[in-house]
Structures are given as structure tokens and as C-alpha cells.
């Protein structure tokens, strides 16, 4: 799969994305609209609709799949379902599971298991992202909400865009944080030196705010709870590395010795307004066993148990 990256310039500013791209990529308008509908055109890592108007300095990525198109394969798998009704399903995602496929994905993804279980999901974000309202990283565990129909999807997506959906994470970081609470207000964009990573940067970035509270301190680590005002790619991981307390076992943003696979970051609480009842709901997910074991080892090092 080929990826094309374009930064919005003065001439493109304010144009519909399909029109803005017409002079930048050698594709017909029909092909562009098809890629947009399939969720393969993103602005700052988020898929957009064809009527989206681009803004100066935004980063557009266009994924050009091979001629053989990826087909989402509904597949039976063990799902940890925390809540489900006719409109939504909330799951506790395990480590190592990708949320949705891309044109180059070869392994099964969460949406394929959910699609098998539900039969149908919303198609707002295209054929490769059925039901996906928000994402969490492959090795991040915890809660993710998916929509079964377009009405529910749009209702939830609006909450997310307006910062009305609350997401809280337990995170184990290297280092002992001295203060009990903190706010990290630092813009995040693509790392100018490594396009596979995000970074705190003033270039082609977006405002990013993370709040944290220290839950427990150890000899050389801290357990914190993070909440997000914004939801940028890898936001917690980037922000914690930026202030000098990288997430434990983070293969991308921590240069410390790893002990296990994947970052110790768990989405433990999700609060939202239900799309049909319009009542506030809060769901919780307990820490995974490997996270618990790591904490127990740290407690034993300092001479006390839970």
C-alpha cells in the first residue's frame, strides 16, 4: 500500500477535500470519493467525509491500496463485552488486537469479531472502519465503544468531537512524579524526523491536553490516571515521554529496558450519553492480569502488598 502525504497550503485552504486533492494526486474524482468513503483519506489521522473543508497546515494522508481490495472478514472470536444493546456495544479490548483493518492488514482485527457477533455495524467511517467511533492503540488495553447504526455513530461522534465523552486511563510510567496532579498542554503532530511517530511540535500540530493524577508511587515508577481533553494519536504516550516519565514497556516512545510486550496503558473508564435514551452512562474495565502482576512486583520491591 502506498501512502501519499499532503500539507494544506494557501490555495487549498477552505476547499472541500475532494476538490483540494484533485490537483495533488493523479486520481479521478470518482476514485477519490471512493477512497474517502472507504476511510482511506485522513486529516491529521482521522478519516473524513467528502464534504470536509480542509484548513491551512493540516496533514492529509491518502492510502492507495493495491488493486486487490481488502474485504472485511466477519470472524468468530472471543470478545470481552462489557455492555451491549440495540445501538451500541462496549468492549474491553485485549493487548495485541488491532481495532480495524487497513488496506495492508493481514491479521484479523477487532471489528471483524464484532461484525460477526453483531451482524451489522455503522458504515459512517467506510468499509474498513465499520462501527468505529474512536480507537485505542494495538497494545493498549481497555474500553472501546462501537456503533451498530449510523444514527448512534453520529450521536457518539459528536460527543467525542465536543469533548463530552470522558475517557480515563490507568498508566504505569517510569520515574516518581512529585506532584499529585498535573496538566500537559503541548501540541502534537507528526514527528518531523520519523513519520511513523508522533511528537510534541509546533509544526503541523494540533492542540493537545492531557490531565493526570498520581494514584500510587513506587521506588522508580508511578501509577497515574490520565484523562483526555483532546484525543490525538498516541497522545498519552507522547505527552508522558515529553515530560520525562515515559510509559512502561512502550516500544515506540520509551528507551528504557522493556519487561514484557506493549505499553502498560489501560482504558479503564468510559462515560458517555446514550444515543437513544440520552442518559449518562459510565462503564468500567478492570486491569488486565499482566498489568496487575507488574504492580504487585513493584509493591513487593518497596515492602508492602495490596
mmCIF file of C-alpha atoms in Angstrom:
data_model
loop_
_atom_site.group_PDB
_atom_site.id
_atom_site.type_symbol
_atom_site.label_atom_id
_atom_site.label_comp_id
_atom_site.label_asym_id
_atom_site.label_seq_id
_atom_site.Cartn_x
_atom_site.Cartn_y
_atom_site.Cartn_z
ATOM 1 C CA UNK A 1 0.000 0.000 0.000
ATOM 2 C CA UNK A 2 1.274 3.431 -0.944
ATOM 3 C CA UNK A 3 0.675 6.421 1.325
ATOM 4 C CA UNK A 4 0.601 9.979 -0.002
ATOM 5 C CA UNK A 5 1.039 12.842 2.469
ATOM 6 C CA UNK A 6 -0.003 16.400 1.641
ATOM 7 C CA UNK A 7 0.144 19.546 3.784
ATOM 8 C CA UNK A 8 -2.685 22.000 3.128
ATOM 9 C CA UNK A 9 -1.354 25.215 1.581
ATOM 10 C CA UNK A 10 -2.929 28.628 0.978
ATOM 11 C CA UNK A 11 -4.503 27.568 -2.328
ATOM 12 C CA UNK A 12 -6.176 24.546 -0.738
ATOM 13 C CA UNK A 13 -7.353 26.281 2.455
ATOM 14 C CA UNK A 14 -11.156 26.137 2.761
ATOM 15 C CA UNK A 15 -11.759 23.745 -0.144
ATOM 16 C CA UNK A 16 -13.708 20.515 0.078
ATOM 17 C CA UNK A 17 -11.236 17.711 0.495
ATOM 18 C CA UNK A 18 -12.088 16.038 -2.815
ATOM 19 C CA UNK A 19 -11.561 19.318 -4.663
ATOM 20 C CA UNK A 20 -8.407 20.126 -2.701
ATOM 21 C CA UNK A 21 -6.860 16.801 -3.662
ATOM 22 C CA UNK A 22 -7.791 16.898 -7.325
ATOM 23 C CA UNK A 23 -4.650 18.774 -8.372
ATOM 24 C CA UNK A 24 -2.406 16.943 -5.901
ATOM 25 C CA UNK A 25 -2.998 13.284 -6.743
ATOM 26 C CA UNK A 26 -3.360 11.566 -10.090
ATOM 27 C CA UNK A 27 -6.796 10.118 -9.404
ATOM 28 C CA UNK A 28 -10.253 10.710 -10.809
ATOM 29 C CA UNK A 29 -12.860 12.422 -8.661
ATOM 30 C CA UNK A 30 -14.816 9.142 -8.549
ATOM 31 C CA UNK A 31 -11.767 7.245 -7.290
ATOM 32 C CA UNK A 32 -11.051 9.934 -4.695
ATOM 33 C CA UNK A 33 -14.613 9.822 -3.412
ATOM 34 C CA UNK A 34 -14.415 6.027 -3.205
ATOM 35 C CA UNK A 35 -11.222 6.236 -1.138
ATOM 36 C CA UNK A 36 -12.864 8.818 1.133
ATOM 37 C CA UNK A 37 -15.952 6.613 1.563
ATOM 38 C CA UNK A 38 -13.723 3.671 2.488
ATOM 39 C CA UNK A 39 -11.967 5.689 5.189
ATOM 40 C CA UNK A 40 -8.638 5.765 3.345
ATOM 41 C CA UNK A 41 -8.350 9.562 3.308
ATOM 42 C CA UNK A 42 -7.497 11.067 6.689
ATOM 43 C CA UNK A 43 -6.859 14.549 8.029
ATOM 44 C CA UNK A 44 -4.472 14.534 10.972
ATOM 45 C CA UNK A 45 -5.003 10.766 11.293
ATOM 46 C CA UNK A 46 -8.808 10.936 11.388
ATOM 47 C CA UNK A 47 -10.998 9.760 8.460
ATOM 48 C CA UNK A 48 -13.171 12.486 6.960
ATOM 49 C CA UNK A 49 -16.244 12.761 4.750
ATOM 50 C CA UNK A 50 -16.148 14.128 1.203
ATOM 51 C CA UNK A 51 -17.721 17.441 2.287
ATOM 52 C CA UNK A 52 -14.954 18.138 4.830
ATOM 53 C CA UNK A 53 -13.299 21.524 4.242
ATOM 54 C CA UNK A 54 -9.550 21.461 4.774
ATOM 55 C CA UNK A 55 -7.672 24.071 6.799
ATOM 56 C CA UNK A 56 -4.232 25.587 6.399
ATOM 57 C CA UNK A 57 -1.342 23.378 7.594
ATOM 58 C CA UNK A 58 -3.490 20.279 8.161
ATOM 59 C CA UNK A 59 -1.892 16.990 7.114
ATOM 60 C CA UNK A 60 -3.822 14.871 4.617
ATOM 61 C CA UNK A 61 -2.874 11.237 4.100
ATOM 62 C CA UNK A 62 -4.229 9.177 1.222
ATOM 63 C CA UNK A 63 -3.771 5.405 1.386
ATOM 64 C CA UNK A 64 -3.669 3.837 -2.058
ATOM 65 C CA UNK A 65 -4.394 0.116 -1.748
ATOM 66 C CA UNK A 66 -3.330 -2.464 -4.279
ATOM 67 C CA UNK A 67 -5.844 -3.362 -6.936
ATOM 68 C CA UNK A 68 -6.951 -6.350 -4.873
ATOM 69 C CA UNK A 69 -9.244 -4.685 -2.366
ATOM 70 C CA UNK A 70 -9.294 -5.727 1.271
ATOM 71 C CA UNK A 71 -12.555 -7.339 2.313
ATOM 72 C CA UNK A 72 -13.606 -7.158 5.955
ATOM 73 C CA UNK A 73 -13.976 -10.757 7.107
ATOM 74 C CA UNK A 74 -16.540 -11.271 9.892
ATOM 75 C CA UNK A 75 -14.868 -13.857 12.104
ATOM 76 C CA UNK A 76 -15.837 -15.628 15.297
ATOM 77 C CA UNK A 77 -13.617 -14.678 18.226
ATOM 78 C CA UNK A 78 -13.782 -14.399 21.994
ATOM 79 C CA UNK A 79 -14.958 -10.895 22.860
ATOM 80 C CA UNK A 80 -14.997 -9.324 26.318
ATOM 81 C CA UNK A 81 -18.324 -7.489 26.057
ATOM 82 C CA UNK A 82 -18.881 -5.002 28.880
ATOM 83 C CA UNK A 83 -22.219 -3.603 27.643
ATOM 84 C CA UNK A 84 -24.459 -4.146 24.632
ATOM 85 C CA UNK A 85 -27.885 -3.088 23.372
ATOM 86 C CA UNK A 86 -29.565 -2.429 20.004
ATOM 87 C CA UNK A 87 -27.484 0.699 19.307
ATOM 88 C CA UNK A 88 -24.039 0.262 20.830
ATOM 89 C CA UNK A 89 -21.541 -2.275 22.062
ATOM 90 C CA UNK A 90 -18.752 -1.553 24.565
ATOM 91 C CA UNK A 91 -15.816 -3.946 24.672
ATOM 92 C CA UNK A 92 -12.742 -4.497 26.798
ATOM 93 C CA UNK A 93 -10.019 -4.842 24.140
ATOM 94 C CA UNK A 94 -7.123 -7.173 24.794
ATOM 95 C CA UNK A 95 -3.468 -6.355 24.162
ATOM 96 C CA UNK A 96 -2.155 -7.036 20.668
ATOM 97 C CA UNK A 97 -5.513 -6.590 18.921
ATOM 98 C CA UNK A 98 -5.766 -4.011 16.127
ATOM 99 C CA UNK A 99 -9.106 -2.175 16.201
ATOM 100 C CA UNK A 100 -9.771 -2.015 12.448
ATOM 101 C CA UNK A 101 -8.097 -3.215 9.247
ATOM 102 C CA UNK A 102 -6.207 -1.124 6.731
ATOM 103 C CA UNK A 103 -5.514 -1.938 3.115
ATOM 104 C CA UNK A 104 -2.291 -3.680 4.183
ATOM 105 C CA UNK A 105 -3.613 -5.540 7.252
ATOM 106 C CA UNK A 106 -3.160 -9.298 7.146
ATOM 107 C CA UNK A 107 -4.280 -10.254 10.659
ATOM 108 C CA UNK A 108 -7.815 -10.332 11.984
ATOM 109 C CA UNK A 109 -8.986 -7.178 13.766
ATOM 110 C CA UNK A 110 -11.487 -6.322 16.477
ATOM 111 C CA UNK A 111 -14.145 -5.015 14.079
ATOM 112 C CA UNK A 112 -14.218 -8.352 12.286
ATOM 113 C CA UNK A 113 -15.030 -10.137 15.520
ATOM 114 C CA UNK A 114 -17.642 -7.534 16.456
ATOM 115 C CA UNK A 115 -19.163 -7.661 12.965
ATOM 116 C CA UNK A 116 -19.532 -11.440 13.280
ATOM 117 C CA UNK A 117 -21.160 -11.033 16.697
ATOM 118 C CA UNK A 118 -23.496 -8.157 15.786
ATOM 119 C CA UNK A 119 -24.235 -8.922 12.143
ATOM 120 C CA UNK A 120 -24.167 -5.245 11.194
ATOM 121 C CA UNK A 121 -22.351 -2.080 12.280
ATOM 122 C CA UNK A 122 -22.495 1.566 11.217
ATOM 123 C CA UNK A 123 -20.808 2.465 7.929
ATOM 124 C CA UNK A 124 -20.175 6.157 8.633
ATOM 125 C CA UNK A 125 -16.384 5.684 8.510
ATOM 126 C CA UNK A 126 -16.288 3.458 5.436
ATOM 127 C CA UNK A 127 -15.918 -0.255 4.784
ATOM 128 C CA UNK A 128 -12.631 -0.662 6.659
ATOM 129 C CA UNK A 129 -13.865 1.006 9.872
ATOM 130 C CA UNK A 130 -17.397 -0.313 10.458
ATOM 131 C CA UNK A 131 -18.761 0.836 13.799
ATOM 132 C CA UNK A 132 -15.532 2.543 14.854
ATOM 133 C CA UNK A 133 -16.271 5.736 16.809
ATOM 134 C CA UNK A 134 -12.800 6.030 18.367
ATOM 135 C CA UNK A 135 -9.651 3.932 18.504
ATOM 136 C CA UNK A 136 -7.099 2.726 21.002
ATOM 137 C CA UNK A 137 -3.623 1.536 20.077
ATOM 138 C CA UNK A 138 -2.867 -2.105 19.286
ATOM 139 C CA UNK A 139 -1.101 -2.788 22.590
ATOM 140 C CA UNK A 140 -3.308 -0.523 24.718
ATOM 141 C CA UNK A 141 -5.974 -2.486 26.575
ATOM 142 C CA UNK A 142 -9.408 -1.460 27.725
ATOM 143 C CA UNK A 143 -12.688 0.095 26.751
ATOM 144 C CA UNK A 144 -13.812 0.960 23.265
ATOM 145 C CA UNK A 145 -17.350 1.811 22.151
ATOM 146 C CA UNK A 146 -18.704 0.877 18.715
ATOM 147 C CA UNK A 147 -21.941 1.870 16.982
ATOM 148 C CA UNK A 148 -24.397 -0.572 15.430
ATOM 149 C CA UNK A 149 -26.145 2.030 13.268
ATOM 150 C CA UNK A 150 -25.352 5.385 11.689
ATOM 151 C CA UNK A 151 -27.638 7.407 13.942
ATOM 152 C CA UNK A 152 -25.903 6.120 17.059
ATOM 153 C CA UNK A 153 -22.493 6.610 15.442
ATOM 154 C CA UNK A 154 -23.107 10.261 14.587
ATOM 155 C CA UNK A 155 -24.516 10.952 18.069
ATOM 156 C CA UNK A 156 -21.436 9.468 19.743
ATOM 157 C CA UNK A 157 -19.001 11.069 17.296
ATOM 158 C CA UNK A 158 -20.465 14.485 18.088
ATOM 159 C CA UNK A 159 -19.885 13.898 21.812
ATOM 160 C CA UNK A 160 -16.304 12.933 21.083
ATOM 161 C CA UNK A 161 -15.715 15.998 18.904
ATOM 162 C CA UNK A 162 -17.228 18.304 21.545
ATOM 163 C CA UNK A 163 -15.174 16.721 24.374
ATOM 164 C CA UNK A 164 -18.355 15.445 26.061
ATOM 165 C CA UNK A 165 -17.204 11.807 26.162
ATOM 166 C CA UNK A 166 -14.947 11.105 29.141
ATOM 167 C CA UNK A 167 -12.156 8.530 28.778
ATOM 168 C CA UNK A 168 -9.916 7.632 31.708
ATOM 169 C CA UNK A 169 -6.771 5.509 31.603
ATOM 170 C CA UNK A 170 -4.538 3.818 34.148
ATOM 171 C CA UNK A 171 -0.907 4.265 33.111
ATOM 172 C CA UNK A 172 2.319 2.992 34.646
ATOM 173 C CA UNK A 173 5.247 5.291 33.953
ATOM 174 C CA UNK A 174 8.970 5.326 34.652
ATOM 175 C CA UNK A 175 10.036 7.766 37.361
ATOM 176 C CA UNK A 176 8.477 9.126 40.534
ATOM 177 C CA UNK A 177 6.202 12.098 39.859
ATOM 178 C CA UNK A 178 6.458 14.507 42.776
ATOM 179 C CA UNK A 179 3.191 16.431 42.411
ATOM 180 C CA UNK A 180 -0.223 14.799 42.817
ATOM 181 C CA UNK A 181 -1.932 16.389 39.805
ATOM 182 C CA UNK A 182 -0.819 17.851 36.512
ATOM 183 C CA UNK A 183 -1.896 19.176 33.127
ATOM 184 C CA UNK A 184 0.144 18.683 29.973
ATOM 185 C CA UNK A 185 -0.760 21.275 27.353
ATOM 186 C CA UNK A 186 1.527 20.681 24.374
ATOM 187 C CA UNK A 187 0.648 20.435 20.656
ATOM 188 C CA UNK A 188 1.092 17.078 18.923
ATOM 189 C CA UNK A 189 1.861 16.386 15.274
ATOM 190 C CA UNK A 190 3.885 14.010 13.136
ATOM 191 C CA UNK A 191 7.477 13.635 14.291
ATOM 192 C CA UNK A 192 9.457 15.593 11.665
ATOM 193 C CA UNK A 193 12.313 13.083 11.941
ATOM 194 C CA UNK A 194 10.258 9.870 11.984
ATOM 195 C CA UNK A 195 6.936 9.791 10.149
ATOM 196 C CA UNK A 196 5.914 6.621 11.994
ATOM 197 C CA UNK A 197 5.828 8.517 15.303
ATOM 198 C CA UNK A 198 4.021 11.489 16.800
ATOM 199 C CA UNK A 199 5.787 14.222 18.768
ATOM 200 C CA UNK A 200 5.285 17.484 20.619
ATOM 201 C CA UNK A 201 5.968 20.007 17.882
ATOM 202 C CA UNK A 202 4.830 23.407 16.652
ATOM 203 C CA UNK A 203 4.870 22.263 13.018
ATOM 204 C CA UNK A 204 1.608 20.956 11.523
ATOM 205 C CA UNK A 205 0.339 20.106 15.001
ATOM 206 C CA UNK A 206 -2.913 20.291 16.938
ATOM 207 C CA UNK A 207 -3.635 21.481 20.466
ATOM 208 C CA UNK A 208 -3.409 18.519 22.841
ATOM 209 C CA UNK A 209 -4.278 18.473 26.541
ATOM 210 C CA UNK A 210 -3.817 15.602 28.999
ATOM 211 C CA UNK A 211 -4.737 15.677 32.701
ATOM 212 C CA UNK A 212 -3.174 13.261 35.179
ATOM 213 C CA UNK A 213 -3.463 12.289 38.842
ATOM 214 C CA UNK A 214 -0.917 10.181 40.716
ATOM 215 C CA UNK A 215 -2.593 7.080 42.176
ATOM 216 C CA UNK A 216 0.420 5.285 43.654
ATOM 217 C CA UNK A 217 4.184 5.829 43.858
ATOM 218 C CA UNK A 218 6.858 3.137 43.836
ATOM 219 C CA UNK A 219 10.631 3.190 44.121
ATOM 220 C CA UNK A 220 11.209 4.107 40.467
ATOM 221 C CA UNK A 221 7.710 4.207 38.980
ATOM 222 C CA UNK A 222 4.354 5.945 39.288
ATOM 223 C CA UNK A 223 0.835 4.672 38.640
ATOM 224 C CA UNK A 224 -1.275 7.510 37.289
ATOM 225 C CA UNK A 225 -4.778 8.071 35.964
ATOM 226 C CA UNK A 226 -4.978 10.126 32.773
ATOM 227 C CA UNK A 227 -7.953 11.790 31.144
ATOM 228 C CA UNK A 228 -8.032 13.484 27.769
ATOM 229 C CA UNK A 229 -9.495 16.793 26.705
ATOM 230 C CA UNK A 230 -8.338 16.024 23.166
ATOM 231 C CA UNK A 231 -7.781 12.679 21.501
ATOM 232 C CA UNK A 232 -4.660 12.771 19.349
ATOM 233 C CA UNK A 233 -2.839 9.708 18.086
ATOM 234 C CA UNK A 234 -0.609 8.266 20.863
ATOM 235 C CA UNK A 235 -1.436 11.346 22.994
ATOM 236 C CA UNK A 236 -0.764 9.923 26.469
ATOM 237 C CA UNK A 237 2.366 8.109 25.326
ATOM 238 C CA UNK A 238 3.776 11.220 23.634
ATOM 239 C CA UNK A 239 2.894 13.595 26.472
ATOM 240 C CA UNK A 240 4.337 11.400 29.222
ATOM 241 C CA UNK A 241 7.580 10.938 27.287
ATOM 242 C CA UNK A 242 7.678 14.708 26.711
ATOM 243 C CA UNK A 243 7.655 15.495 30.456
ATOM 244 C CA UNK A 244 10.225 12.796 31.211
ATOM 245 C CA UNK A 245 8.002 9.988 32.510
ATOM 246 C CA UNK A 246 7.623 7.539 29.606
ATOM 247 C CA UNK A 247 5.065 4.746 29.731
ATOM 248 C CA UNK A 248 6.494 1.416 30.890
ATOM 249 C CA UNK A 249 7.109 -1.095 28.065
ATOM 250 C CA UNK A 250 6.322 1.474 25.363
ATOM 251 C CA UNK A 251 8.286 0.210 22.339
ATOM 252 C CA UNK A 252 7.902 3.440 20.394
ATOM 253 C CA UNK A 253 8.377 6.273 22.890
ATOM 254 C CA UNK A 254 10.441 4.802 25.744
ATOM 255 C CA UNK A 255 14.125 3.947 25.505
ATOM 256 C CA UNK A 256 14.094 2.190 28.877
ATOM 257 C CA UNK A 257 14.614 -1.575 29.123
ATOM 258 C CA UNK A 258 11.391 -3.387 28.301
ATOM 259 C CA UNK A 259 9.885 -6.020 30.585
ATOM 260 C CA UNK A 260 7.055 -7.584 28.629
ATOM 261 C CA UNK A 261 5.236 -6.741 25.418
ATOM 262 C CA UNK A 262 3.405 -3.492 24.852
ATOM 263 C CA UNK A 263 2.825 -0.361 26.893
ATOM 264 C CA UNK A 264 1.159 -0.607 30.313
ATOM 265 C CA UNK A 265 -1.740 1.668 29.432
ATOM 266 C CA UNK A 266 -5.341 0.640 30.104
ATOM 267 C CA UNK A 267 -8.563 2.468 29.198
ATOM 268 C CA UNK A 268 -10.450 1.696 32.401
ATOM 269 C CA UNK A 269 -13.459 4.049 32.335
ATOM 270 C CA UNK A 270 -15.736 5.453 29.649
ATOM 271 C CA UNK A 271 -18.550 7.930 30.302
ATOM 272 C CA UNK A 272 -20.957 8.999 27.557
ATOM 273 C CA UNK A 273 -24.567 9.910 26.824
ATOM 274 C CA UNK A 274 -26.526 7.023 25.324
ATOM 275 C CA UNK A 275 -27.647 7.818 21.747
ATOM 276 C CA UNK A 276 -31.244 6.637 22.292
ATOM 277 C CA UNK A 277 -32.091 7.109 25.967
ATOM 278 C CA UNK A 278 -29.903 10.233 26.250
ATOM 279 C CA UNK A 279 -28.968 9.113 29.752
ATOM 280 C CA UNK A 280 -25.404 9.371 31.036
ATOM 281 C CA UNK A 281 -23.639 6.004 31.241
ATOM 282 C CA UNK A 282 -20.348 5.011 32.862
ATOM 283 C CA UNK A 283 -18.680 1.663 32.181
ATOM 284 C CA UNK A 284 -15.518 0.287 33.776
ATOM 285 C CA UNK A 285 -12.945 -2.384 32.951
ATOM 286 C CA UNK A 286 -10.597 -3.985 35.467
ATOM 287 C CA UNK A 287 -6.843 -4.011 34.871
ATOM 288 C CA UNK A 288 -5.531 -6.930 32.785
ATOM 289 C CA UNK A 289 -3.575 -9.625 34.602
ATOM 290 C CA UNK A 290 -0.119 -8.651 33.278
ATOM 291 C CA UNK A 291 -0.649 -5.072 34.495
ATOM 292 C CA UNK A 292 -1.720 -6.365 37.921
ATOM 293 C CA UNK A 293 1.322 -8.648 38.146
ATOM 294 C CA UNK A 294 3.679 -5.794 37.303
ATOM 295 C CA UNK A 295 2.135 -3.618 40.027
ATOM 296 C CA UNK A 296 2.381 -6.447 42.554
ATOM 297 C CA UNK A 297 6.082 -6.885 41.788
ATOM 298 C CA UNK A 298 6.648 -3.160 42.329
ATOM 299 C CA UNK A 299 4.762 -3.271 45.641
ATOM 300 C CA UNK A 300 6.861 -6.195 46.813
ATOM 301 C CA UNK A 301 10.038 -4.267 45.944
ATOM 302 C CA UNK A 302 9.102 -1.498 48.369
ATOM 303 C CA UNK A 303 7.965 -3.949 51.038
ATOM 304 C CA UNK A 304 4.198 -3.848 51.020
ATOM 305 C CA UNK A 305 1.307 -5.667 49.432
ATOM 306 C CA UNK A 306 -2.062 -4.521 48.173
#
